Tab-separated table of C-alpha atoms and ligand atoms in Angstrom:
chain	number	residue	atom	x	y	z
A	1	UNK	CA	0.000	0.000	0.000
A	2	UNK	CA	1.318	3.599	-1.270
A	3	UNK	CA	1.958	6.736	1.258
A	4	UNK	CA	-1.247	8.347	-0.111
A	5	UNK	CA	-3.995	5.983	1.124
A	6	UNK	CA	-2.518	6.308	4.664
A	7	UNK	CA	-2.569	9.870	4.298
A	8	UNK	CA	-6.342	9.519	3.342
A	9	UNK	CA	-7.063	7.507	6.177
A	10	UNK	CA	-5.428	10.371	8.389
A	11	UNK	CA	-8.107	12.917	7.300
A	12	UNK	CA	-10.879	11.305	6.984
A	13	UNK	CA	-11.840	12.419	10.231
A	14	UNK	CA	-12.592	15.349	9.065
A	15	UNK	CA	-13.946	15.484	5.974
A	16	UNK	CA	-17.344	17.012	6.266
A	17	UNK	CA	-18.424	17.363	2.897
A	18	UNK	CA	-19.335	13.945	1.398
A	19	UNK	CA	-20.701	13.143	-2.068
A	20	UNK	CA	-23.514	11.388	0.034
A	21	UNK	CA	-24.692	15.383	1.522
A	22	UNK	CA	-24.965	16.895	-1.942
A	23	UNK	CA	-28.419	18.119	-2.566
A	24	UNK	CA	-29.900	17.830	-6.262
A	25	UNK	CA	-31.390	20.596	-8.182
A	26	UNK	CA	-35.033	19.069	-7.585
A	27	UNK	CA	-37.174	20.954	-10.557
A	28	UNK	CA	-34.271	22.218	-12.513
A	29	UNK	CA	-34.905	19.365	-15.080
A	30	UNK	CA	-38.288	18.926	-16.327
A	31	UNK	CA	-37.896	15.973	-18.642
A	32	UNK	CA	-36.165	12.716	-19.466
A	33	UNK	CA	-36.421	10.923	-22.572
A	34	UNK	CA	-34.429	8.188	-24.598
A	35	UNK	CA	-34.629	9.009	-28.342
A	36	UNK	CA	-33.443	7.332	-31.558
A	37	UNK	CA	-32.569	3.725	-30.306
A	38	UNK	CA	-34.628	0.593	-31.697
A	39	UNK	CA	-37.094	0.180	-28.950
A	40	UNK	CA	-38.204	2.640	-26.140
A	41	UNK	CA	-36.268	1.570	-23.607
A	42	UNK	CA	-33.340	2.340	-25.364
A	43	UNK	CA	-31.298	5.172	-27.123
A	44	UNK	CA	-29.839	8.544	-26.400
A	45	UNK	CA	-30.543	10.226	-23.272
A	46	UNK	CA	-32.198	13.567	-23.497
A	47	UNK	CA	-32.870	15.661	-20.535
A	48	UNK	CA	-35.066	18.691	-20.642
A	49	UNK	CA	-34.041	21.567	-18.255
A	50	UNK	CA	-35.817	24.648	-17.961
A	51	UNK	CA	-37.924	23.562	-21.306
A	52	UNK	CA	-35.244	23.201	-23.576
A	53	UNK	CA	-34.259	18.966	-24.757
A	54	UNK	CA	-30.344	18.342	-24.860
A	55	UNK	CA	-28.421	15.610	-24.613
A	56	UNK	CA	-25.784	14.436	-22.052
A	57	UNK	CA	-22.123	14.278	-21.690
A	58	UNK	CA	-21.081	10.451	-21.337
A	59	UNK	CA	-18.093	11.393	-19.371
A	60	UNK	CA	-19.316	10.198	-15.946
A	61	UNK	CA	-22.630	8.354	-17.369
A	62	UNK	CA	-22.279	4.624	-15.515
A	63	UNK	CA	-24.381	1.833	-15.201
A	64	UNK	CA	-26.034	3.087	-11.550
A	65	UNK	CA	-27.553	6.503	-13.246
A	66	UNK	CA	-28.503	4.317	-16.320
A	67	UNK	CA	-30.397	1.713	-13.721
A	68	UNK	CA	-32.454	4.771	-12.304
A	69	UNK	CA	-33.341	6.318	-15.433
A	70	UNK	CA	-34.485	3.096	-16.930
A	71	UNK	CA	-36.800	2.154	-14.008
A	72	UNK	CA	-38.149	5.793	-13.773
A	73	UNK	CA	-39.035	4.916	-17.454
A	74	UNK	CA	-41.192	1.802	-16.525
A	75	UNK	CA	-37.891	0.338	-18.486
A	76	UNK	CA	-36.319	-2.302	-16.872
A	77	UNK	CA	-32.802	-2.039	-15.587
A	78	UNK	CA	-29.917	-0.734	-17.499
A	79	UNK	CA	-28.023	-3.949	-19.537
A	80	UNK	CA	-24.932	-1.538	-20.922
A	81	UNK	CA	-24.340	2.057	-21.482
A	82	UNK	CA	-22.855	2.689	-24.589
A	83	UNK	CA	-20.279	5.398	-24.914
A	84	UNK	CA	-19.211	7.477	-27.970
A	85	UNK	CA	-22.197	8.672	-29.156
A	86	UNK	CA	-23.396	5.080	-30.385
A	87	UNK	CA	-27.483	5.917	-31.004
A	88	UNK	CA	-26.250	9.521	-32.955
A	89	UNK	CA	-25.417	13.163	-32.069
A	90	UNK	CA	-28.596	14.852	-31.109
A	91	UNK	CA	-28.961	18.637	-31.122
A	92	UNK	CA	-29.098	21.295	-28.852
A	93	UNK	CA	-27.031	22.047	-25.598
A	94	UNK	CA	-25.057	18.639	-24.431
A	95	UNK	CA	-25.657	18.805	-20.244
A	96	UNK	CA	-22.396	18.459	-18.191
A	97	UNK	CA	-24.419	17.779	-15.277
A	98	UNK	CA	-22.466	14.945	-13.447
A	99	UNK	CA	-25.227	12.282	-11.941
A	100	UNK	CA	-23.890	9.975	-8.619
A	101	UNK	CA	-26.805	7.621	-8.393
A	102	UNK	CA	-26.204	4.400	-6.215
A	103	UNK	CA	-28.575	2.765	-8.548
A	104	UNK	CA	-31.445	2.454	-5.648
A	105	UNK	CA	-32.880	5.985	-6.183
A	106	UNK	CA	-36.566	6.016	-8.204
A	107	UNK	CA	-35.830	8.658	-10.186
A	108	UNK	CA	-32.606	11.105	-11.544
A	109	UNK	CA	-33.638	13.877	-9.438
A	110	UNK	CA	-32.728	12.179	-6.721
A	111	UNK	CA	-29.357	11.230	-6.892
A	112	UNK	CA	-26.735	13.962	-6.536
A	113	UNK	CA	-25.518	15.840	-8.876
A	114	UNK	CA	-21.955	17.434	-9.863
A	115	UNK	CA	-20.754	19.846	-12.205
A	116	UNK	CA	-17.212	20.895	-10.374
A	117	UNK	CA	-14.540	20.487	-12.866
A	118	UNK	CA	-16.366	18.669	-15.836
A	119	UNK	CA	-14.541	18.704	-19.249
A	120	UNK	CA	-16.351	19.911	-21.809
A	121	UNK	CA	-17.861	17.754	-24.111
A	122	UNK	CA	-19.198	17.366	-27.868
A	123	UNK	CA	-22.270	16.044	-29.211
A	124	UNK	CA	-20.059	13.043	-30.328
A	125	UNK	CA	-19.885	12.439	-26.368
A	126	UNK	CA	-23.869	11.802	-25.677
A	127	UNK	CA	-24.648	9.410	-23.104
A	128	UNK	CA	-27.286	6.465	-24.078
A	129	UNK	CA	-28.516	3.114	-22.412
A	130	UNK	CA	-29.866	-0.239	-23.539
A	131	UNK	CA	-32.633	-0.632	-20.913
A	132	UNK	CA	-34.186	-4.370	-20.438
A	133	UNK	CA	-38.156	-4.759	-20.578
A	134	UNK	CA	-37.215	-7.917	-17.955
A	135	UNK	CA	-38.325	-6.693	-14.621
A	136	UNK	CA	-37.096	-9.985	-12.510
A	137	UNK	CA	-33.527	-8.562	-11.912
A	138	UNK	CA	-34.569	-5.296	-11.183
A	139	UNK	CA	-37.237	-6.220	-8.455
A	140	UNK	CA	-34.169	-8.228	-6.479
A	141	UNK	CA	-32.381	-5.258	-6.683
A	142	UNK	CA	-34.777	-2.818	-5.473
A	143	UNK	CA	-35.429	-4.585	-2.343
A	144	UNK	CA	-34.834	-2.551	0.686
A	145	UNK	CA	-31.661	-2.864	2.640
A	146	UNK	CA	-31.143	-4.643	5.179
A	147	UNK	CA	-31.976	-3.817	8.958
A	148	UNK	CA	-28.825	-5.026	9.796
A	149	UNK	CA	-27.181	-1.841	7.703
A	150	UNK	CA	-26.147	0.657	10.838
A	151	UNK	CA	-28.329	3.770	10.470
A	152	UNK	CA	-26.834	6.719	8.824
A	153	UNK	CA	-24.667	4.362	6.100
A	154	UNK	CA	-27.031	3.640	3.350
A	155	UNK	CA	-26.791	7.446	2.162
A	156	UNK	CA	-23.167	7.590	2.056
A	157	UNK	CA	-22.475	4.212	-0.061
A	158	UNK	CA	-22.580	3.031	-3.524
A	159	UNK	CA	-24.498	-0.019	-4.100
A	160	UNK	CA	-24.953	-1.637	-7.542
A	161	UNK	CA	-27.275	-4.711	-7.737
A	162	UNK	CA	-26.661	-7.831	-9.813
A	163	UNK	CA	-29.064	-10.444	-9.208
A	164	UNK	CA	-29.290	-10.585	-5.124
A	165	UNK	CA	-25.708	-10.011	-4.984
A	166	UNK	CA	-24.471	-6.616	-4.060
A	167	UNK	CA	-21.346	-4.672	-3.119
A	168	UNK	CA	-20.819	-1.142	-1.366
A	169	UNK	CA	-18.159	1.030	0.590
A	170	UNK	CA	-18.806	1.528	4.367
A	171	UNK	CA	-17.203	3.967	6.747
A	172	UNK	CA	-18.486	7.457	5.754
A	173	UNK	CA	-15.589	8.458	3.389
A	174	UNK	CA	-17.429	9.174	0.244
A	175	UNK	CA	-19.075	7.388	-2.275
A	176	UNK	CA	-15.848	6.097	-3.975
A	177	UNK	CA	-13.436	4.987	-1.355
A	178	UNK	CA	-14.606	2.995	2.034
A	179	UNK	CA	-14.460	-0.913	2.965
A	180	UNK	CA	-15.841	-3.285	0.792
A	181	UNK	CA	-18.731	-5.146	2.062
A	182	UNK	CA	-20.455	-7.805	-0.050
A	183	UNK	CA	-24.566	-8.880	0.319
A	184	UNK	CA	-24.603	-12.159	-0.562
A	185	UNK	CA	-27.527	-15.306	0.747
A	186	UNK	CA	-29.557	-12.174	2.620
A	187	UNK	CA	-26.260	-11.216	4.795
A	188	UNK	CA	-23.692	-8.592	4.715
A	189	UNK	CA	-19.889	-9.601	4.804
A	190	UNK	CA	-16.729	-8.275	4.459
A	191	UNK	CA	-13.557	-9.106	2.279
A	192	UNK	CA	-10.418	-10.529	3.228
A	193	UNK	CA	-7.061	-8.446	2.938
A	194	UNK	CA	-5.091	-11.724	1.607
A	195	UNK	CA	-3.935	-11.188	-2.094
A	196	UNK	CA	-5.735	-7.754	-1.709
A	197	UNK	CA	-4.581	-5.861	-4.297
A	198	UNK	CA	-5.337	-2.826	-6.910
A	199	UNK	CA	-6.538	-5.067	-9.549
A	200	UNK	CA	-9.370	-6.805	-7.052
A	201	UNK	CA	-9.990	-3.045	-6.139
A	202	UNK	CA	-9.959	-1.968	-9.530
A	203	UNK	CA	-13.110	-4.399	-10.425
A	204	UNK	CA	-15.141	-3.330	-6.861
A	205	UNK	CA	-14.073	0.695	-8.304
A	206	UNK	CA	-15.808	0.054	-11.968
A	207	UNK	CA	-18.462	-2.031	-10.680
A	208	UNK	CA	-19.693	1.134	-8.867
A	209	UNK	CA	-18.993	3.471	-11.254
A	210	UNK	CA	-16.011	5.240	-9.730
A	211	UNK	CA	-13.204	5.061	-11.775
A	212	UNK	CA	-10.482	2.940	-11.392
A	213	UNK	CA	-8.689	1.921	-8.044
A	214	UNK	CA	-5.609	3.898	-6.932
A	215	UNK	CA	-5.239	2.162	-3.608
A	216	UNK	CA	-6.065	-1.142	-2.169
A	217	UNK	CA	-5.856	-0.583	1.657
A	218	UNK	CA	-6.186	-3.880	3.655
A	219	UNK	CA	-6.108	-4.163	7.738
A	220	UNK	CA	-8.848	-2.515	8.104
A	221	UNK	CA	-7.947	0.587	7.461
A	222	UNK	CA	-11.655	1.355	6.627
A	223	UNK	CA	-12.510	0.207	10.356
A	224	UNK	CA	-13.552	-3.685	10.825
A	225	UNK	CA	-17.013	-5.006	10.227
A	226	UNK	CA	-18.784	-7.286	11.951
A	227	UNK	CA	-20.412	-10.523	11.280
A	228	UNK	CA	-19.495	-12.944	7.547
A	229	UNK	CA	-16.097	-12.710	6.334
A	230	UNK	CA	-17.384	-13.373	2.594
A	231	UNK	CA	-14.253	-13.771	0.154
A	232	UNK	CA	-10.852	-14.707	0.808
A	233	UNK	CA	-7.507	-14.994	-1.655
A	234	UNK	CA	-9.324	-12.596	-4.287
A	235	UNK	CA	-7.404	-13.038	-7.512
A	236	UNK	CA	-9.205	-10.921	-10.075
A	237	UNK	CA	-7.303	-10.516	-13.659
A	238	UNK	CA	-8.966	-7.246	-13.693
A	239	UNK	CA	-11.728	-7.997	-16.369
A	240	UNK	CA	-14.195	-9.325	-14.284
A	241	UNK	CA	-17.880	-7.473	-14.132
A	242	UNK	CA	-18.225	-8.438	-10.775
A	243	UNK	CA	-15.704	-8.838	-7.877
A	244	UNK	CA	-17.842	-12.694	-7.228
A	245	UNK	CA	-17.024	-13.356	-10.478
A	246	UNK	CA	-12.905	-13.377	-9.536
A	247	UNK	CA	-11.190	-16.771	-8.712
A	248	UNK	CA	-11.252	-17.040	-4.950
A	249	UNK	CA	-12.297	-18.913	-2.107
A	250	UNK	CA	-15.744	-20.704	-1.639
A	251	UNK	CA	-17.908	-18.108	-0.519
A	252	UNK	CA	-17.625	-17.719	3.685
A	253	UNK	CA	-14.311	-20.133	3.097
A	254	UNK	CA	-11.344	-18.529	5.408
A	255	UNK	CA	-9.127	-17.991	7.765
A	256	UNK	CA	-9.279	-14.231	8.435
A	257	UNK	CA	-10.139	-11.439	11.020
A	258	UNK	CA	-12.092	-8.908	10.841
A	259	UNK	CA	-8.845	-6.720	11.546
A	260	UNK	CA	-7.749	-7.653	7.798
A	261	UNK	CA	-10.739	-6.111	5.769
A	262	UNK	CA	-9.887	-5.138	2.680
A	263	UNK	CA	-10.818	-1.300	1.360
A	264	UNK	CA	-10.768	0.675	-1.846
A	265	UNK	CA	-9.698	4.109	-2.411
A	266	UNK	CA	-11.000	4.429	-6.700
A	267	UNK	CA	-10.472	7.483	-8.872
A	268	UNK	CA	-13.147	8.984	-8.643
A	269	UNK	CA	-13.254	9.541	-4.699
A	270	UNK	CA	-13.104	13.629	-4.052
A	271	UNK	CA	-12.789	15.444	-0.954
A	272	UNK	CA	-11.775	19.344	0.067
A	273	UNK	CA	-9.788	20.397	3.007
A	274	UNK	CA	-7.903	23.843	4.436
A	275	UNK	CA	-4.215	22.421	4.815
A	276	UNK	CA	-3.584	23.988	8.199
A	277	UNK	CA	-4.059	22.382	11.786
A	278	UNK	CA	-6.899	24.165	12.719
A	279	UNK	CA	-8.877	22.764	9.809
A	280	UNK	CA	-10.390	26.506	8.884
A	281	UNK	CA	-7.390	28.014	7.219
A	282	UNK	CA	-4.469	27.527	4.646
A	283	UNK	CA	-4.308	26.281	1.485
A	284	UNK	CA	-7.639	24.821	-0.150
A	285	UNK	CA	-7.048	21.277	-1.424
A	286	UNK	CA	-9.152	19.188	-3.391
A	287	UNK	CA	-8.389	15.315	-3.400
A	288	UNK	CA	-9.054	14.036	-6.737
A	289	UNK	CA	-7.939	10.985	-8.697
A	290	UNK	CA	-5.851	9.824	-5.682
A	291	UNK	CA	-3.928	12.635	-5.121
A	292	UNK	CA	-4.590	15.891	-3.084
A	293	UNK	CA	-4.344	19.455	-5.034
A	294	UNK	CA	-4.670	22.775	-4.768
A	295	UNK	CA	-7.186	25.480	-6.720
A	296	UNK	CA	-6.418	28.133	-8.739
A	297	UNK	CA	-7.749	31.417	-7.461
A	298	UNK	CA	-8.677	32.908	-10.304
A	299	UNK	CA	-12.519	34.024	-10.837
A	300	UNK	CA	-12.981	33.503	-6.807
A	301	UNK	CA	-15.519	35.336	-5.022
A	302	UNK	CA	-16.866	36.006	-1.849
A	303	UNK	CA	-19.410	33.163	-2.331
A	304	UNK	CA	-17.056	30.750	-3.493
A	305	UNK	CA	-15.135	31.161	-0.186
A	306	UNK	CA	-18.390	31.087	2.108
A	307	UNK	CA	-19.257	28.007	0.296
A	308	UNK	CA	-16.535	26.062	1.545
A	309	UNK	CA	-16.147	27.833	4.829
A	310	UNK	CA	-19.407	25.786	5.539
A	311	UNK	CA	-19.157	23.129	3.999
A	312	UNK	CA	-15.974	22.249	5.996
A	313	UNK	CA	-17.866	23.666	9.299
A	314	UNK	CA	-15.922	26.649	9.568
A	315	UNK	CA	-18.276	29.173	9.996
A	316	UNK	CA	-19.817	31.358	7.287
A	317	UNK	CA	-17.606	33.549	5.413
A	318	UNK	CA	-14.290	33.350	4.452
A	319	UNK	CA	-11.483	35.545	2.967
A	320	UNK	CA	-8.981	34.860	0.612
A	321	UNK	CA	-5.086	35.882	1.611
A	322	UNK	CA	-3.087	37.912	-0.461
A	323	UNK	CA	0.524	38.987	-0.314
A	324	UNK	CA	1.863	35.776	-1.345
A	325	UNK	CA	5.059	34.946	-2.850
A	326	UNK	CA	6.550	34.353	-5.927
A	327	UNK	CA	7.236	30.950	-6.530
A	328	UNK	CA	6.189	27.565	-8.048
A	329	UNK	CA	3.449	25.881	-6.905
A	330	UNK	CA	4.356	22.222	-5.634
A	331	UNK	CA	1.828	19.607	-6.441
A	332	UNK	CA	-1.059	19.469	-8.810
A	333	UNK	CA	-3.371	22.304	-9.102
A	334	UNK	CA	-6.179	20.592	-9.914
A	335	UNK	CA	-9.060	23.450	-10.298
A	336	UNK	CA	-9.516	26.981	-11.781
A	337	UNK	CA	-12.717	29.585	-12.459
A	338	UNK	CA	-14.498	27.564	-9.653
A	339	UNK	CA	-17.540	30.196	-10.000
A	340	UNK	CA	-20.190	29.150	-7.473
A	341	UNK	CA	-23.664	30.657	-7.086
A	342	UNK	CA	-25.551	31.511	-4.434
A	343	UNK	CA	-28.439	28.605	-5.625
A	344	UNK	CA	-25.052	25.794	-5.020
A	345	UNK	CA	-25.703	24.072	-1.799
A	346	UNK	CA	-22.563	21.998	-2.207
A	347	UNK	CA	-18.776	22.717	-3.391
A	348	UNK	CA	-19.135	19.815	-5.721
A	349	UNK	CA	-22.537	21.710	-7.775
A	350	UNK	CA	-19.974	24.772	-8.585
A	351	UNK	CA	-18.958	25.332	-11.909
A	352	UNK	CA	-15.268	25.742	-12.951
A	353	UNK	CA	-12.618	24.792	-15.538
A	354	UNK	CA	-11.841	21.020	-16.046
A	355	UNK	CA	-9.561	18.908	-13.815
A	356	UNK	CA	-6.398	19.481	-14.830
A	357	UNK	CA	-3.225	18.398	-13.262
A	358	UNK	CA	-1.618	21.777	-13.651
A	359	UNK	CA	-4.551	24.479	-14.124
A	360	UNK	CA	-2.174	26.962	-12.930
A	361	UNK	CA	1.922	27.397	-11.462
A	362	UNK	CA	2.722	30.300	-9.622
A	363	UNK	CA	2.264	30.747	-6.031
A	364	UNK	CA	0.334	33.878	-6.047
A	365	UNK	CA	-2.616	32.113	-7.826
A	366	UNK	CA	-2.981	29.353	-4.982
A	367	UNK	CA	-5.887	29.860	-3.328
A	368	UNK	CA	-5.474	30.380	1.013
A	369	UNK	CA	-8.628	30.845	2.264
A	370	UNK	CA	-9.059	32.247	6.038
A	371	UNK	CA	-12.668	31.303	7.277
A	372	UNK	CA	-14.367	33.309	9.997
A	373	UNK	CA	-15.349	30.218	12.212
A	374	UNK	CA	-13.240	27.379	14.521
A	375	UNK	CA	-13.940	24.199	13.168
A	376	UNK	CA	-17.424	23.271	14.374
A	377	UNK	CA	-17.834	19.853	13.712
A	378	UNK	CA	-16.096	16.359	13.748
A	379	UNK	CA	-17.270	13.381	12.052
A	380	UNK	CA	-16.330	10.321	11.832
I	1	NAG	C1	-29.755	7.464	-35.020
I	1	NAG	O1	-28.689	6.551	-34.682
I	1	NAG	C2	-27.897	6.156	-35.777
I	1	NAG	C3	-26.866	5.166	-35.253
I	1	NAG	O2	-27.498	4.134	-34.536
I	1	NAG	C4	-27.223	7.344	-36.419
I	1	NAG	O3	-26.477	6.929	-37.531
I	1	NAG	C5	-28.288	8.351	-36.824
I	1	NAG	O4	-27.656	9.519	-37.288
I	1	NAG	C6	-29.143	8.704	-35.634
I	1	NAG	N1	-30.221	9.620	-36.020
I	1	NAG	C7	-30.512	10.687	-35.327
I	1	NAG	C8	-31.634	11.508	-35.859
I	1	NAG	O5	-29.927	11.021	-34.304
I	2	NAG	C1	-3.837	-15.661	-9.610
I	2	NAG	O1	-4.201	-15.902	-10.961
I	2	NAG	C2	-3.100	-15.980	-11.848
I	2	NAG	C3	-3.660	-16.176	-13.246
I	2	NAG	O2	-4.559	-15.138	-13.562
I	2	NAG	C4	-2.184	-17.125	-11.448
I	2	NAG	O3	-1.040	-17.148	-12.302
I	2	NAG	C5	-1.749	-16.959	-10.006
I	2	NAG	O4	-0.996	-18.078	-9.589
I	2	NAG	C6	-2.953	-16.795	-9.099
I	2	NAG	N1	-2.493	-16.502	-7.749
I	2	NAG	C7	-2.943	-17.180	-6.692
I	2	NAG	C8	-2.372	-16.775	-5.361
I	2	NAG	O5	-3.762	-18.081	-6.770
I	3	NAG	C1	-5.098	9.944	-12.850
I	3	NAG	O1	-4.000	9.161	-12.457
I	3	NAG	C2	-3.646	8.158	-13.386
I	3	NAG	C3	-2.537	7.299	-12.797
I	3	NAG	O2	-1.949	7.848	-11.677
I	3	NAG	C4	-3.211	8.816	-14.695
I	3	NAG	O3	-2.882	7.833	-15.653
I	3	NAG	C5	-4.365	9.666	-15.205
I	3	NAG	O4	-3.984	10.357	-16.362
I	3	NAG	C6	-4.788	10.671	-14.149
I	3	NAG	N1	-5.969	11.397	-14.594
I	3	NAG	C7	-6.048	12.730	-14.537
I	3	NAG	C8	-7.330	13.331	-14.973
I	3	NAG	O5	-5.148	13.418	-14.126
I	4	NAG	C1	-24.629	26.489	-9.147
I	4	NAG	O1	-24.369	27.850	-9.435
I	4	NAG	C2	-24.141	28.095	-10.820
I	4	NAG	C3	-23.698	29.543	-10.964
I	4	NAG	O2	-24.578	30.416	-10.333
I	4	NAG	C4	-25.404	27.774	-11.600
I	4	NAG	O3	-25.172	27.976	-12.975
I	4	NAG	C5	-25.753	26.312	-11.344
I	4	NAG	O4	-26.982	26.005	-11.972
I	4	NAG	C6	-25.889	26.033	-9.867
I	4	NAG	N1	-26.093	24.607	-9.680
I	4	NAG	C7	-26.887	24.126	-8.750
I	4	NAG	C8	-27.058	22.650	-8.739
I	4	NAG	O5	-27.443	24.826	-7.915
């Protein structure tokens, strides 16, 4: 295991802003349709907002969002989501709205939504879904979870159904990074740390939609469960659908602890931080494809900074410090133009320039943002 996941595990703490709190523009979109495919319940996804049909970027379209839309259609689940503009280009405006559905939700507007550092994207980049008409796989899916699921979990995980078999991240960091915990014969379980490695992780990461793995953290790092120990000696080749479909163990077959439970950190796990002690001040750092980063402060405003002020529990208003020095910038700068309105309810709903590993290189562009309040809250 790398430097980086431990580092993760060192701040999770506190992390207050989780992909799990983001609130969704309810009523911003008006419409969904699928249009041009060869049956109903299949084709290009067009969304209406505000009255006018577009069509939407693919870039972060996964099999979870495609389940929701599809049963909100009376379709079925989703079967595949085919990139590159397979069912044609559509007109109009091409949405960079960023949907993080779990796949449980009963409708889009539900599940949050993202538009912080989205590339832009061409009508040869339209999402679209092959729904099934078959309902039997679906119903499994859409049963209820489990009492046995500690209160206060199911909103922070991803969970992606696939007959009565499911998997999800516990321990409250974010939708794409936790401990992996398996449902399998009505029961939740855990996975062994033996073998662990980035390619097992990499097959939990796509299976929920989140990218690719960057760490596999074992011992527990995630905190232990509790109860079935599921999978042991995991030994995916990394092309699997499914991590049950990986060469292991008999299912419940093992010799482990629940101090060996293996976690995933994918690609697609974000989180924002102040870089000093106190939590409220310093640098502002966004952790994106495994790495943490800083933002460019160019196009920052007043709201921008009382955004994040509480979103990290710091009070309500921050200030941005000038008088820096010359110099260059060490790490990735991952953001620039983050413009937030005073409609955003999260950091993540801002709009701003695409993530780029270098968006900008001189010191005096690094955003340090002092925020009015002590840190408030701690939660773990
Ligand atoms: C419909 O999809 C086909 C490809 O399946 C594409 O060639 C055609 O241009 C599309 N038509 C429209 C109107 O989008
Ligand atoms: C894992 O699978 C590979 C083939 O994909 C095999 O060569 C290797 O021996 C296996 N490792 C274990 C520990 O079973
Ligand atoms: C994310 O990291 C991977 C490997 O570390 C790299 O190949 C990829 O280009 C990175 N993506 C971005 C958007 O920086
Ligand atoms: C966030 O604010 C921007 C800029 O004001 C606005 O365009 C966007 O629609 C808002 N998004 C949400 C989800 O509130």
């Amino acid at each position: 295991m790398g430097k980086e996941a431990m580092s993760i595990g060192g701040i999770v703490g506190i992390i207050s802003v989780l992909p799990g709190d983001l609130e969704s523009p309810v009523g911003e979109f008006t419409g969904f349709r699928l249009v041009n495919g060869s049956t109903v319940c299949s084709g290009r996804v067009e969304i209406q907002v505000l009255g006018t049909w577009g069509t939407l970027c693919d870039s972060r379209w996964d099999i979870s969002d495609a389940h929701v839309l599809c049963h909100h259609l009376n379709c079925g689940f989703a079967e595949s989501v085919p990139g590159g503009g397979h069912f044609g280009r559509g007109t109009g405006p091409v949405w960079r709205d960023t949907f993080h559905c779990d796949g449980t939700e009963s409708h889009l507007v539900q599940c949050p939504v993202t538009a912080l550092g989205a590339s832009s994207c061409s009508h040869d980049n339209v999402a679209g879904v092959f729904c099934s008409g078959k309902e039997t796989r679906l119903t499994l899916c859409n049963t209820s979870l489990p009492e046995a699921v500690p209160e206060g979990i199911a909103e922070d995980v991803g969970v992606v159904c696939s007959g009565s078999r499911r998997v999800w991240l516990v321990n409250r960091a974010g939708r794409c990074a936790g401990r992996v915990e398996i449902y399998y014969e009505g029961t939740w379980g855990t996975v062994c740390d033996n073998s662990w490695d980035v390619t097992d992780a990499t097959v939990v990461c796509r299976q929920l939609g989140c990218g690719v793995a960057m760490e596999a953290p074992g011992s527990a790092h995630y905190g232990e469960g509790s109860g079935q120990i599921w999978l042991d000696e995991v030994n995916c080749s990394g092309g699997e659908a499914a991590l049950w479909d990986c060469p292991a163990e008999a299912w419940g077959q093992h010799d482990c602890r629940h101090k060996e439970d293996a976690g995933v950190v994918c690609s697609e796990f974000t989180a924002l931080r102040l870089e000093k002690s106190d939590g409220c001040s310093g640098r502002l750092q966004v952790f994106y494809n495994g790495t943490w980063g800083s933002v460019c402060s160019n196009s920052m405003t007043r709201d921008t900074m009382s955004l994040v002020c509480k979103e990290l529990g710091c009070g309500g208003e921050g200030s941005l410090e000038t008088d820096l020095p010359y110099g260059r910038i060490s790490g990735p700068t991952w953001l620039d133009h983050v413009e937030c309105g005073k409609m955003n309810s999260s950091f993540w709903q801002c709009p701003s320039a695409s993530w780029n590993q270098q968006s900008c290189y001189d010191q005096r562009e690094e955003t340090r943002i002092t925020c009015s309040g002590p840190k408030l809250t701690l939660r773990h």
